[in-house]
Each structure stands twice: as C-alpha cells, then as structure tokens.
CSV table of C-alpha atoms in Angstrom, one decimal:
chain,number,residue,atom,x,y,z
Q,640,MET,CA,-25.8,-60.7,169.4
Q,641,GLY,CA,-29.4,-60.0,170.0
Q,642,ILE,CA,-29.8,-62.6,172.9
Q,643,GLU,CA,-31.9,-61.8,175.9
Q,644,PRO,CA,-30.2,-63.7,178.7
Q,645,VAL,CA,-32.0,-64.6,182.0
Q,646,ILE,CA,-29.2,-64.4,184.6
Q,647,MET,CA,-28.6,-66.1,187.9
Q,648,SER,CA,-25.7,-65.9,190.3
Q,649,ALA,CA,-24.2,-68.7,192.3
Q,650,GLY,CA,-25.5,-67.0,195.5
Q,651,GLU,CA,-29.0,-67.9,194.3
Q,652,LEU,CA,-28.2,-71.6,194.3
Q,653,GLU,CA,-28.6,-71.8,198.1
Q,654,SER,CA,-31.5,-70.8,200.4
Q,655,GLU,CA,-32.6,-71.4,204.0
Q,656,ARG,CA,-35.7,-73.1,202.4
Q,657,ALA,CA,-35.2,-76.5,200.9
Q,658,GLY,CA,-36.2,-76.6,197.2
Q,659,GLU,CA,-36.3,-72.9,196.6
Q,660,PRO,CA,-33.2,-72.7,194.4
Q,661,GLY,CA,-34.3,-75.6,192.2
Q,662,LYS,CA,-37.7,-73.9,191.8
Q,663,LEU,CA,-36.0,-70.6,191.0
Q,664,ILE,CA,-33.9,-72.3,188.3
Q,665,ARG,CA,-37.1,-73.8,186.7
Q,666,GLU,CA,-38.9,-70.5,186.9
Q,667,ARG,CA,-36.0,-68.6,185.3
Q,668,TYR,CA,-35.7,-71.3,182.6
Q,669,ARG,CA,-39.4,-70.9,181.8
Q,670,THR,CA,-39.0,-67.1,181.7
Q,671,ALA,CA,-36.3,-67.5,179.1
Q,672,SER,CA,-38.6,-69.8,177.1
Q,673,GLN,CA,-41.4,-67.2,177.3
Q,674,VAL,CA,-39.0,-64.6,175.9
Q,675,VAL,CA,-38.5,-66.8,172.9
Q,676,GLN,CA,-42.3,-67.6,172.6
Q,677,ASN,CA,-43.7,-64.1,173.3
Q,678,GLN,CA,-41.0,-61.7,172.0
Q,679,GLY,CA,-39.5,-63.8,169.3
Q,680,LYS,CA,-36.0,-63.2,170.6
Q,681,MET,CA,-33.3,-65.7,171.3
Q,682,SER,CA,-32.7,-66.3,175.0
Q,683,CYS,CA,-30.7,-68.4,177.4
Q,684,LEU,CA,-30.4,-69.1,181.1
Q,685,MET,CA,-27.0,-68.0,182.4
Q,686,VAL,CA,-25.6,-69.0,185.8
Q,687,ASN,CA,-22.5,-67.1,186.7
Q,688,ASP,CA,-19.7,-68.7,188.8
Q,689,ILE,CA,-21.6,-72.0,189.3
Q,690,ASP,CA,-18.6,-73.6,191.0
Q,691,ALA,CA,-18.9,-71.0,193.8
Q,692,GLY,CA,-22.4,-72.3,194.5
Q,693,LEU,CA,-22.2,-76.0,193.7
Q,694,GLY,CA,-18.5,-76.8,194.0
Q,695,ARG,CA,-17.0,-79.0,196.6
Q,696,PHE,CA,-14.0,-77.4,198.3
Q,697,GLY,CA,-12.1,-79.1,201.1
Q,698,ASN,CA,-14.3,-80.2,203.9
Q,699,THR,CA,-17.5,-78.4,202.7
Q,700,GLN,CA,-20.6,-80.5,202.8
Q,701,MET,CA,-23.4,-80.7,200.2
Q,702,THR,CA,-26.7,-79.4,201.3
Q,703,VAL,CA,-30.2,-80.6,200.3
Q,704,ASN,CA,-30.4,-77.5,198.0
Q,705,ASN,CA,-27.1,-78.5,196.3
Q,706,GLN,CA,-28.5,-81.9,195.5
Q,707,ILE,CA,-31.8,-80.5,194.3
Q,708,VAL,CA,-30.0,-77.9,192.1
Q,709,VAL,CA,-27.8,-80.5,190.5
Q,710,GLY,CA,-30.8,-82.8,189.9
Q,711,THR,CA,-32.8,-79.9,188.4
Q,712,LEU,CA,-30.0,-78.9,186.1
Q,713,MET,CA,-29.5,-82.6,185.0
Q,714,ASN,CA,-33.2,-82.9,184.4
Q,715,LEU,CA,-33.3,-79.7,182.3
Q,716,SER,CA,-30.4,-81.0,180.3
Q,717,ASP,CA,-32.1,-84.4,179.7
Q,718,ASN,CA,-35.7,-83.1,179.3
Q,719,PRO,CA,-35.5,-79.5,178.2
Q,720,THR,CA,-39.1,-79.2,176.9
Q,721,ARG,CA,-40.8,-80.6,180.0
Q,722,VAL,CA,-40.4,-78.2,183.0
Q,723,SER,CA,-42.8,-78.5,186.0
Q,724,VAL,CA,-44.8,-75.6,187.2
Q,725,GLY,CA,-44.6,-76.0,191.0
Q,726,GLN,CA,-45.5,-79.7,191.5
Q,727,ASP,CA,-48.0,-79.8,188.6
Q,728,TRP,CA,-47.3,-81.4,185.2
Q,729,ARG,CA,-49.5,-80.3,182.4
Q,730,GLU,CA,-49.6,-82.5,179.3
Q,731,SER,CA,-50.1,-79.6,177.0
Q,732,ASP,CA,-47.4,-77.5,178.6
Q,733,ILE,CA,-44.3,-77.7,176.3
Q,734,THR,CA,-41.4,-75.4,177.0
Q,735,ASN,CA,-39.0,-74.2,174.3
Q,736,ARG,CA,-35.5,-75.7,174.6
Q,737,ILE,CA,-33.3,-73.0,176.1
Q,738,PRO,CA,-29.5,-73.1,176.3
Q,739,ILE,CA,-28.1,-73.1,179.8
Q,740,ILE,CA,-24.8,-71.3,179.9
Q,741,VAL,CA,-22.7,-71.5,183.1
Q,742,THR,CA,-19.4,-69.8,184.0
Q,743,GLY,CA,-16.9,-70.9,186.5
Q,744,ASN,CA,-13.3,-71.1,187.5
Q,745,ASP,CA,-12.9,-74.7,188.6
Q,746,PHE,CA,-15.3,-77.2,187.1
Q,747,SER,CA,-13.4,-80.1,188.7
Q,748,THR,CA,-15.3,-79.2,191.9
Q,749,ILE,CA,-18.7,-79.8,190.2
Q,750,TYR,CA,-20.6,-83.2,190.4
Q,751,ALA,CA,-19.1,-85.1,187.5
Q,752,PRO,CA,-22.3,-86.4,185.9
Q,753,LEU,CA,-23.6,-82.9,185.6
Q,754,ILE,CA,-20.6,-81.8,183.4
Q,755,ARG,CA,-20.1,-85.0,181.5
Q,756,ASP,CA,-19.8,-85.0,177.7
Q,757,GLY,CA,-23.2,-85.2,176.1
Q,758,ARG,CA,-24.8,-83.3,178.9
Q,759,MET,CA,-22.5,-80.2,178.8
Q,760,GLU,CA,-20.5,-78.7,176.1
Q,761,LYS,CA,-17.4,-77.1,177.4
Q,762,PHE,CA,-15.5,-74.0,176.1
Q,763,TYR,CA,-12.4,-72.8,177.8
Q,764,TRP,CA,-11.0,-69.3,177.7
Q,765,TYR,CA,-7.5,-68.6,178.8
Q,766,ASN,CA,-6.1,-65.1,179.6
Q,767,GLU,CA,-3.2,-64.8,177.2
Q,768,LEU,CA,-2.0,-61.5,178.7
Q,769,GLU,CA,0.0,-63.3,181.5
C-alpha cells in the first residue's frame, strides 16, 4: 500500500516511570507526522493488541500510566494537529493529522469514551475458516 507505519506494542503502554508511555505515544505520533512531511509518504501510528495493555480484566487495577495513555490517545483523537513536545507548546508547531490504527481481541475491556463512535472507527475481522 505504500504506507510507512510507526509501530508500538501493548507492552510499551506501561513503564515503571509515570508518564513515559504517554510521552512515547506522542513521540511516535510526531515521528509518523515527520515521515509524511519529510519523505512525502503516507504514515500511521499502529498500536498492536491495545487491549492487552489498556484492557481491564477481572480484578486488575488501572495504573497512572493507563490513565495517561488513555488521556493521550483521546487528546490525539480530538486534537490531532497539536501535539506537545515534552511540556512545551509552540504556537508554530503544527503536526500532520496521522491515522492511529489499533488492533485487539476484546475492545469491551477498553475505557468506553476512548472507543466511542466519532472518536474511533471500528472494523471487525472474523476468521471464517472455523
């Protein structure tokens, strides 16, 4: 398809340091934007198995990083051209809008406002070999 994806795994959505996964998402999003701007290629941010990193299963607890990651993804969905660099906001710094593609097995475990219609477009694939 000619798309240059910037890929993350669910394992990168948690860290011993608070805020690191949210920062990593913003950096990867900006990297995808730079691919578009500097190389003229289409790009996207792809997060594999997001439910494994953000899903709520049984008695698991949300961590600070889970909350920050959800907030970061919601902000990128709502304000895709304004992405902070560290803690600094530069008025002239406009980011290209980049699609965020996530894969997962059970989206019912994800914080509902993150996956609501209007914020996330859903496409389902079913294995028809069974």
